[in-house]
Coordinates of C-alpha atoms and ligand atoms in Angstrom, one line a residue:
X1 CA -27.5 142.5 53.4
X2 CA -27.0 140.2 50.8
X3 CA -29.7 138.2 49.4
X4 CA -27.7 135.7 47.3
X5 CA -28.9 132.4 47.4
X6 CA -26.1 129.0 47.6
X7 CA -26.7 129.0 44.2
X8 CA -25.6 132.5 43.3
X9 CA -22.8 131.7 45.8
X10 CA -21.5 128.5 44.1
X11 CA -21.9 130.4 40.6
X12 CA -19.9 133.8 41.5
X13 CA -16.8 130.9 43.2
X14 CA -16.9 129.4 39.7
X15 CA -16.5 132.4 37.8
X16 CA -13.6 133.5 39.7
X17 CA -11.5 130.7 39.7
X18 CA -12.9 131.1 35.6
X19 CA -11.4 134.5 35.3
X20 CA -8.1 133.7 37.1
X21 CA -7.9 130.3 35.0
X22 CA -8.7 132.2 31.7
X23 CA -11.4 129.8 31.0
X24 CA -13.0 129.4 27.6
X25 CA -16.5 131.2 27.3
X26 CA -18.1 127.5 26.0
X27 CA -16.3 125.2 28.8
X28 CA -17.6 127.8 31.4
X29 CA -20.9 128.1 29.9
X30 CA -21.5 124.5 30.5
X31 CA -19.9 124.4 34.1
X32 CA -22.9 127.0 35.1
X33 CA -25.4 124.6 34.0
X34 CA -26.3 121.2 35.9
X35 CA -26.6 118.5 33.3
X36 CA -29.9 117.4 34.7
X37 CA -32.2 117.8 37.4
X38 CA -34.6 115.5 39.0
X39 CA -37.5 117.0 41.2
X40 CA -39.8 113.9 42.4
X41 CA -43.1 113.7 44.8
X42 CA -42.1 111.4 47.7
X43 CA -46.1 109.8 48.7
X44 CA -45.6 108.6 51.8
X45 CA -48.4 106.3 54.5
X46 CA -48.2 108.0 57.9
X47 CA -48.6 106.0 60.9
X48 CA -51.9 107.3 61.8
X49 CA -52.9 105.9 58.4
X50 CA -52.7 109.3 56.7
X51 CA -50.6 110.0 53.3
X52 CA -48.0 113.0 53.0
X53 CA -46.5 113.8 50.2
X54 CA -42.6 115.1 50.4
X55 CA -41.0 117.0 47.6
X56 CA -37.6 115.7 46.6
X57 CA -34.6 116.4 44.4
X58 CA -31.4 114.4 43.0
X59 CA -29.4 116.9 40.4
X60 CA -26.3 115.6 38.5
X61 CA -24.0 118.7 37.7
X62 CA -21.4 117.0 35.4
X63 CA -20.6 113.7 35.0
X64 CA -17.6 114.0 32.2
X65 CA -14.8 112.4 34.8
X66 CA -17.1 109.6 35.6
X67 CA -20.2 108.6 37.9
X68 CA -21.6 111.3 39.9
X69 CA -21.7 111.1 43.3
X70 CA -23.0 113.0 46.2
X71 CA -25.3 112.9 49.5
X72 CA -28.9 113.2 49.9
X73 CA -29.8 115.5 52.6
X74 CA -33.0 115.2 54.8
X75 CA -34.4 118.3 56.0
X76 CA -37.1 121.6 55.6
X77 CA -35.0 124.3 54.4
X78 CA -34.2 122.3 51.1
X79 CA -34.6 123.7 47.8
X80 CA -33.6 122.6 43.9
X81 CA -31.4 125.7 44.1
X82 CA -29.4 124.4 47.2
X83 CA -29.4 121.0 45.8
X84 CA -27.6 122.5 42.8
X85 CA -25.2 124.2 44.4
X86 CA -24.3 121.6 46.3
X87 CA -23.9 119.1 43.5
X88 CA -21.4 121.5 41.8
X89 CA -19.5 121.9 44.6
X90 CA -19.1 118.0 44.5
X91 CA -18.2 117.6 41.0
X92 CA -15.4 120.2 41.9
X93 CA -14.3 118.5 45.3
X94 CA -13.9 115.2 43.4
X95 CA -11.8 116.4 40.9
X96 CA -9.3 118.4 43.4
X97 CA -8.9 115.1 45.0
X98 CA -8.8 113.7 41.8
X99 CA -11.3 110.7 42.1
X100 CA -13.1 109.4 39.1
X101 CA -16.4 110.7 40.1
X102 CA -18.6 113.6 38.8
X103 CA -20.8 115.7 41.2
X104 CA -24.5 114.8 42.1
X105 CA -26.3 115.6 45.5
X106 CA -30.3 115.1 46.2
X107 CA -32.6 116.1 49.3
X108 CA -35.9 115.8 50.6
X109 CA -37.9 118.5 52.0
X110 CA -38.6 116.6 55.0
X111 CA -37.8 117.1 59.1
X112 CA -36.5 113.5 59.6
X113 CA -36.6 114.3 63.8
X114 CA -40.4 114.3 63.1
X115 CA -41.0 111.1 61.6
X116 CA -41.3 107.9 63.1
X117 CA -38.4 105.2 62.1
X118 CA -41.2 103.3 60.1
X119 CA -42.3 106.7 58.4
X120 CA -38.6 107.4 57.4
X121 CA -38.0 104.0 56.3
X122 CA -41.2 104.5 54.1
X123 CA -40.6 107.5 52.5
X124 CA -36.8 106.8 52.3
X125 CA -37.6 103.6 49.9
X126 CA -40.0 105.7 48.1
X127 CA -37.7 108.4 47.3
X128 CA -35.4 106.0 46.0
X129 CA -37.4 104.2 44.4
X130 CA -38.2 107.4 42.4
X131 CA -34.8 108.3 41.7
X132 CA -33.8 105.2 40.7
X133 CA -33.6 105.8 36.9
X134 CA -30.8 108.7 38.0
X135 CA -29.1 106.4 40.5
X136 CA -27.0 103.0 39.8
X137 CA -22.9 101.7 40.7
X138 CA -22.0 103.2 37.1
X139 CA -24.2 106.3 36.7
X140 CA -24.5 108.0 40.5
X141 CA -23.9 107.0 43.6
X142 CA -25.6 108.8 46.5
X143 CA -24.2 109.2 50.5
X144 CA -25.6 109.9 53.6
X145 CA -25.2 113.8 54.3
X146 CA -27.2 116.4 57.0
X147 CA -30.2 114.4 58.5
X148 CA -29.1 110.9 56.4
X149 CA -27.2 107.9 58.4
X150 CA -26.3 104.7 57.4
X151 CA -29.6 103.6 58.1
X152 CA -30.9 105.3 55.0
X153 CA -28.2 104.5 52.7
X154 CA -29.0 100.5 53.9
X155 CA -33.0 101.3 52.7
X156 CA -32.1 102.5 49.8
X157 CA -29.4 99.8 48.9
X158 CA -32.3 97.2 49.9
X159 CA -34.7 99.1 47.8
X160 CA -32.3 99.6 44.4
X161 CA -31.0 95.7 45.4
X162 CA -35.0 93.8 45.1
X163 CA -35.6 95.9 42.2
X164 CA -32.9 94.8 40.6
X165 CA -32.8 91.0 41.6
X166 CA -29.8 90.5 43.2
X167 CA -27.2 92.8 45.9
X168 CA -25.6 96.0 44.5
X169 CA -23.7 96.9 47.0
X170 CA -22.0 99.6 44.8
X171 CA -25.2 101.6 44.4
X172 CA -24.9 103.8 47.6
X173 CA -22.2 104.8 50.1
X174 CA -21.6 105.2 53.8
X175 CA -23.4 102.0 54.2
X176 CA -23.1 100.0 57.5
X177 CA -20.1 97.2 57.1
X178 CA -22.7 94.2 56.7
X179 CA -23.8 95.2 54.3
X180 CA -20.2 96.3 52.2
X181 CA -19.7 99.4 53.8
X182 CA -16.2 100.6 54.6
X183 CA -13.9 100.6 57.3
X184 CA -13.2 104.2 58.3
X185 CA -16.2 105.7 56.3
X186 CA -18.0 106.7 59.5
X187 CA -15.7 108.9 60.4
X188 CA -14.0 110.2 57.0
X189 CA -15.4 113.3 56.6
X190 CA -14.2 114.5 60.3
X191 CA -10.3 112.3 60.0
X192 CA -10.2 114.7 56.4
X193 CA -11.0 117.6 58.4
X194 CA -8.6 116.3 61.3
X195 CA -5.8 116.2 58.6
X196 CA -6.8 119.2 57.1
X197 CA -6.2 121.3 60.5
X198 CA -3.2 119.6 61.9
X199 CA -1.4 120.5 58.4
X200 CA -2.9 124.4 58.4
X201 CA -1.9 125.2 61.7
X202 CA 2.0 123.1 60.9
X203 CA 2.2 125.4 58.0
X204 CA 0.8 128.6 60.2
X205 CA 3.7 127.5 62.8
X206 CA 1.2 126.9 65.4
X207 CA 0.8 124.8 68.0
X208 CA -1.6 121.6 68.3
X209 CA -1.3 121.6 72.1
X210 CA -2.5 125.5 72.2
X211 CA -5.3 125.4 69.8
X212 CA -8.7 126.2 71.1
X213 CA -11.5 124.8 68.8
X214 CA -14.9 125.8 68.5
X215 CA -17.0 123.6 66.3
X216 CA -20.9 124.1 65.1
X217 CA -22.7 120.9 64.7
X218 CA -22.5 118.0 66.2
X219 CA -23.9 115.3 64.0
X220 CA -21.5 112.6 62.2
X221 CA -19.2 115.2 61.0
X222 CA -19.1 117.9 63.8
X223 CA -19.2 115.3 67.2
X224 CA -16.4 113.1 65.6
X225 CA -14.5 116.0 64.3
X226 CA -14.7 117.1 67.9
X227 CA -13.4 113.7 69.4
X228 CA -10.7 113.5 66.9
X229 CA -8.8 117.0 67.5
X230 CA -9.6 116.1 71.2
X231 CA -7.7 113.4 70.5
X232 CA -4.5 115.0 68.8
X233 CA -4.3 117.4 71.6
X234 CA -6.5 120.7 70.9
X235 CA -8.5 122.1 73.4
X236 CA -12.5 121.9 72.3
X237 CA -13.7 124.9 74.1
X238 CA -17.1 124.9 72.7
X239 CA -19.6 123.0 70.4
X240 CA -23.3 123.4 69.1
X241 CA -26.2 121.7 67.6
X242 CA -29.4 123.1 66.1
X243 CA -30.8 123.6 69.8
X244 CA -27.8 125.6 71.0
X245 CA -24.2 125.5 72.4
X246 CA -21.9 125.0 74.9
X247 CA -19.2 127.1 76.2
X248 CA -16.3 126.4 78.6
X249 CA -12.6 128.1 77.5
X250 CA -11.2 125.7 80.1
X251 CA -11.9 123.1 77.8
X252 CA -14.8 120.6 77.2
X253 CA -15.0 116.8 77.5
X254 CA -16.2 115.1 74.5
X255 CA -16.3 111.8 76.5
X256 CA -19.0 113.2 79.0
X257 CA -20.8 115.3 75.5
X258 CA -21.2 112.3 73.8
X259 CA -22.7 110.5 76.9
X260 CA -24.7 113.2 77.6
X261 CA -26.2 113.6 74.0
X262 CA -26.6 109.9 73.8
X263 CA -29.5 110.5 77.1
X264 CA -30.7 113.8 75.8
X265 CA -30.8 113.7 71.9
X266 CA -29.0 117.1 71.8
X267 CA -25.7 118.4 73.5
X268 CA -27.4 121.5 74.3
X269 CA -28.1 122.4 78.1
X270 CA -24.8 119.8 79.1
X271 CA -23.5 121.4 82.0
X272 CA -19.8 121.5 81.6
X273 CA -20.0 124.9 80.6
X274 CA -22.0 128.3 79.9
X275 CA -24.9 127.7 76.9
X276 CA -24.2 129.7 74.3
X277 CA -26.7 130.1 70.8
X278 CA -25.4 129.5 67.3
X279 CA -25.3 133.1 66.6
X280 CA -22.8 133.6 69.6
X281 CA -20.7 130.9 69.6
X282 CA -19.3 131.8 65.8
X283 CA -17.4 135.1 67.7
X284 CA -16.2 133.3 71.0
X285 CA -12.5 133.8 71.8
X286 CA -10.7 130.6 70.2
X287 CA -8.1 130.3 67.7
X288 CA -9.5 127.1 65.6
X289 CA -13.4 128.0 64.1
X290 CA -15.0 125.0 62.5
X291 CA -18.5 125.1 61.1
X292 CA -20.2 121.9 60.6
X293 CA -23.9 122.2 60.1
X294 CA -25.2 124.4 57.3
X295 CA -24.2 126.6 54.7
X296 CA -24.9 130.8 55.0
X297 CA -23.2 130.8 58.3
X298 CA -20.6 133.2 58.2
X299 CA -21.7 136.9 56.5
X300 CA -21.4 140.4 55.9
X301 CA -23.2 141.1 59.7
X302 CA -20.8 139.0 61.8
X303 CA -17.5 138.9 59.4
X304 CA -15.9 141.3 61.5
X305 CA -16.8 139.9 65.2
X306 CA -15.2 136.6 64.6
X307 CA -12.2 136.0 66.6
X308 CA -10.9 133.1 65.1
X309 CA -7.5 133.7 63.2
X310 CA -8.6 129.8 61.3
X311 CA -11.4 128.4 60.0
X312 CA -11.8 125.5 58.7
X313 CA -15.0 124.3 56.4
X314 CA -16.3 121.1 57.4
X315 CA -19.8 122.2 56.2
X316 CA -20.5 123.0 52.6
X317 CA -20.7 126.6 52.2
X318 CA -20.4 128.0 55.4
X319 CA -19.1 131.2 54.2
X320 CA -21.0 134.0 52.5
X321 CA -18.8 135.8 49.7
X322 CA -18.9 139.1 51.4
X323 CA -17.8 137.6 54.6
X324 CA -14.8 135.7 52.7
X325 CA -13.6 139.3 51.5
X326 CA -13.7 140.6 55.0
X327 CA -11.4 137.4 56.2
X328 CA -9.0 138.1 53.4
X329 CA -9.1 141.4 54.1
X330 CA -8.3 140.8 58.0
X331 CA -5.6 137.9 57.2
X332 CA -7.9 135.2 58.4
X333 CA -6.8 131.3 57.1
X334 CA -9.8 130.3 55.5
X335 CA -9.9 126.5 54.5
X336 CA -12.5 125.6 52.1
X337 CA -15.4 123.1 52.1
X338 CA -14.2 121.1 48.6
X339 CA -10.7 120.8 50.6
X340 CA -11.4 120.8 54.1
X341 CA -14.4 118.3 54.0
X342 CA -13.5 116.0 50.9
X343 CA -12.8 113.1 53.6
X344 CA -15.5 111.8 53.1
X345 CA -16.4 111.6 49.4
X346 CA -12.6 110.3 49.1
X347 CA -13.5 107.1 51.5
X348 CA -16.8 106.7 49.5
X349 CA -14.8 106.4 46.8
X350 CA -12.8 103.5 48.5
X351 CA -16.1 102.0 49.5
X352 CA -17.1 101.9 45.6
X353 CA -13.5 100.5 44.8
X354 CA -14.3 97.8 47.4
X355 CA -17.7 96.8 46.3
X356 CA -16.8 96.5 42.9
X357 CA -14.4 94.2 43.6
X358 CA -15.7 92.7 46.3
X359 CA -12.2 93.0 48.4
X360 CA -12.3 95.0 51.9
X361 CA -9.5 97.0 53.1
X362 CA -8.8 97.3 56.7
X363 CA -9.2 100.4 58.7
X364 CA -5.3 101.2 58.6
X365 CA -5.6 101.2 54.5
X366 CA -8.3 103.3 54.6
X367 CA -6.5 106.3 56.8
X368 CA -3.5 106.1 55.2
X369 CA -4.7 106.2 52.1
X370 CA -7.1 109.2 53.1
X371 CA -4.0 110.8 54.6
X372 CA -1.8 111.2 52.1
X373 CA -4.9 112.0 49.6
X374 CA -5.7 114.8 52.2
X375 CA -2.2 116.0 52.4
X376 CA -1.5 116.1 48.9
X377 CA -4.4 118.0 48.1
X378 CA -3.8 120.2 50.9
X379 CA 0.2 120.8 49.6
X380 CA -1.3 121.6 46.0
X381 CA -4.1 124.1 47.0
X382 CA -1.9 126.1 49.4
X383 CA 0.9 126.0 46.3
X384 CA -1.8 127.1 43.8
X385 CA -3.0 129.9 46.3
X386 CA 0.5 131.4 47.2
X387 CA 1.5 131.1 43.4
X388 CA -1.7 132.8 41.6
X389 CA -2.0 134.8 44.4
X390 CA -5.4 134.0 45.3
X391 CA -7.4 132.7 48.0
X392 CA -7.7 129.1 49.0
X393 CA -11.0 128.6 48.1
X394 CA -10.4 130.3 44.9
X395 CA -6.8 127.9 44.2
X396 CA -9.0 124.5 45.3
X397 CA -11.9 125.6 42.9
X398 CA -9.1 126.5 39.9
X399 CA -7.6 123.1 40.7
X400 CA -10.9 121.2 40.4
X401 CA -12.6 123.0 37.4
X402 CA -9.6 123.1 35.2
X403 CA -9.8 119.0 35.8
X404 CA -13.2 119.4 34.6
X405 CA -12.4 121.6 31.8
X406 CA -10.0 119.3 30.6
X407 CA -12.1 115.9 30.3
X408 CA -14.5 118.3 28.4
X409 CA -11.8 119.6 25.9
X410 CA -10.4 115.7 25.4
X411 CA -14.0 114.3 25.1
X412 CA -15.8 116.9 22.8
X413 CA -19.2 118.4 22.7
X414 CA -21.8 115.8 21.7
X415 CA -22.3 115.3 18.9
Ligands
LIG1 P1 -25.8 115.6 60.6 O1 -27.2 115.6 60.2 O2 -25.2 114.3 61.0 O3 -25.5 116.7 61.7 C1 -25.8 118.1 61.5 C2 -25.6 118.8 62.8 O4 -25.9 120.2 62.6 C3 -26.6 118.3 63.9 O5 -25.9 118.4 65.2 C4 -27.7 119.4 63.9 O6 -28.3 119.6 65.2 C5 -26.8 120.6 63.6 N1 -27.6 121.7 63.0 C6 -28.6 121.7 62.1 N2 -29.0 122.9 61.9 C7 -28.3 123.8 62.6 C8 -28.2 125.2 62.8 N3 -29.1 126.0 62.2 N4 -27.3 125.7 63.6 C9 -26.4 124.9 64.2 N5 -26.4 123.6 64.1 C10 -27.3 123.0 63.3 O7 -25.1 116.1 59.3 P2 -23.5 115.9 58.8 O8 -23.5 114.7 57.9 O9 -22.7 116.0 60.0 O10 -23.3 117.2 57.9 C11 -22.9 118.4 58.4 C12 -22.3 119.3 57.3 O11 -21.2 118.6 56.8 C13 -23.2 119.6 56.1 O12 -22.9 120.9 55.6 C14 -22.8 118.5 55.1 O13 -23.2 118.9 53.8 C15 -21.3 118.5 55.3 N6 -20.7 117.3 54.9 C16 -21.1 116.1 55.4 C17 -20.4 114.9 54.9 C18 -20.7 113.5 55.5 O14 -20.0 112.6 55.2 N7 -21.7 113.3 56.3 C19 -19.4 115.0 54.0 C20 -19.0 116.3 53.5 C21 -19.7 117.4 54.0

């Protein structure tokens, strides 16, 4: 079994989509390298009266097309190494879509299910506050990602905002829309992944109507990726959270999901089907697999069992290397995270557009706009993939690293 960690995995994508790009040794070089990395203690007052102290990240990975931007995650498995892969998987996602952004992402080794809302609001202003020589509307803007809401992106715009002296709306995304949050931004990351599907199975030939979905996770990205499919016409047949799934290939009801995870906290044990665990619902019968909670999901040990003929990446990293081979090797449509979920990062970018100037678009402006952004990515990766003969993960990663490449070559190596 394979004991690469995300970071390995984000490294060995890079050098492939190097090789096939023919890549000069110096620009690669500095692609493997984050530019800088932030590890910070988060002191926290407990309830009880007690102090905890969390350990927290923000890494910036390049920052040569502009800003860097990225979410901050909330939860116990996180490491610097994760955080760095999943910065560099931003700065490449931004530049397929082509937004002026680089790639940053942070995290806190915290359980934020186990902290009161006062605790979280505590030691999410404390975090900030110790990030805040990283963060700013011009230098990095974070985003709410696993375990992070609007909620926490409104702390830590208050928290930047008094320390500065006045509202800087700009500073953070995914904010709620009182406080200059987007229209649309809520739900981004899932219509991106919406798009993303309907145009894979158009281009596979396949119908809407006929496509069962499975989807793991069901926070903001997997429970409204779920209602939006639903929507279009796919049959959900079954869905998960970290407790468990759920399992009916008649079909599910978001509606009823949603209403029953809104009285019990999880979807698991809902009764509109058979419960299924995570492991299991990854090889159920369906023709449409979506993973949507953490990376490392898909490997070597359960390649071959799944029985989805699609997959599309809604989570970052999903996919093990070995387990990509095994897809290509069985003819599997793999859709990959920079492409599949960049829905979101492109409507944070609208948000920043917005705050900057202080001029809100409405909801229609936003999708459209993230449609044909979507679309035209989509169009380009799968033209890249047919015509270097690669795979799409490896055509979306050529596509944003020779961006990257080329701001280097044009700005020079300092000094
Ligand atoms: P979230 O915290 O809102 O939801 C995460 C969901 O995954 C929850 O339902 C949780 O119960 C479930 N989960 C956690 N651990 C699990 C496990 N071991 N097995 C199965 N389910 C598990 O997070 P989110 O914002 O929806 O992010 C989900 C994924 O999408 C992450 O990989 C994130 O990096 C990626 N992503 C998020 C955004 C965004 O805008 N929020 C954008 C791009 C990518």
């Amino acid at each position: 079994m394979s004991t690469d960690t995300v970071w390995d995995v984000a490294l060995r994508q890079l050098d492939l989509a190097a090789e096939s790009l023919k890549l000069s040794p110096g620009v690669h070089e500095v692609l493997r390298h984050p530019r800088r990395t932030l590890e910070v203690s988060v002191p926290t007052r407990m309830d009880d009266g007690s102090i905890r102290v969390f350990k927290g990240y923000r890494v910036h990975h390049n920052t040569s097309r502009g800003p860097s931007k990225g979410g901050i995650r909330y939860h116990p498995s996180v490491t610097l190494e994760e955080i760095k892969a999943l910065a560099m998987w931003m700065t490449w996602k931004c530049a397929l879509v082509n937004i002026p952004f680089g790639g940053a992402k942070g995290g806190v080794v915290v359980d934020p299910g186990a902290l009161s809302a006062a605790e979280l609001e505590r030691m999410s202003r404390r975090y900030a506050s110790e990030i805040l020589p990283l963060i700013g509307p011009e230098k990095d803007i974070p985003a709410p990602d696993l375990g992070t809401n609007e909620q926490v992106m409104a702390w830590i715009m208050d928290t930047f905002s008094t320390r500065e002296g006045f509202s800087v709306p700009g500073v953070v995304t995914g904010k709620p829309l009182s406080i200059g949050g987007s229209a649309g931004r809520s739900q981004a990351t899932a219509r991106g992944v919406m798009y993303i599907t309907l145009a894979t199975l158009k281009h596979l030939g396949r119908s809407v109507e006929e496509a069962r979905v499975v989807v793991q996770g069901y926070g903001n990205v997997g429970a409204n990726t779920v209602e939006l499919l639903a929507d279009q016409g796919c049959m959900i047949v079954a869905a998960s959270d970290v407790h468990g799934g759920v399992y009916n290939p008649g079909g599910l009801s978001p509606h009823r999901m949603n209403r029953f995870k809104q009285e019990a906290g999880t979807i698991f044990g809902y009764e509109g089907g058979e419960r299924v665990s995570n492991a299991e619902l990854l090889e159920l019968d369906c023709d449409v697999l979506i993973p949507a909670a953490l990376e490392g999901q898909l490997t070597e040990e359960n390649a071959d069992r799944v029985a989805a003929s699609v997959i599309v990446e809604a989570a970052n990293g999903p996919t093990m290397p070995e387990a990509d081979e095994i897809f290509t090797e069985r003819g599997l449509t793999v859709v990959p995270d920079i492409l599949a979920n960049a829905g979101g990062v492109t409507v944070s970018y609208f948000e920043w557009v917005q705050d900057l100037q202080a001029y809100y678009w409405s909801e229609d402006e936003v999708n459209d706009r993230l449609r044909s952004i979507m679309e035209a990515s989509y169009v380009s990766v799968l033209g890249l993939a047919e015509d270097a003969k690669v795979s799409m993960r490896t055509a979306a990663t050529m596509l944003g690293v020779d961006r990257v490449a080329a701001a280097h070559r044009t700005r020079g190596l300092y000094p």
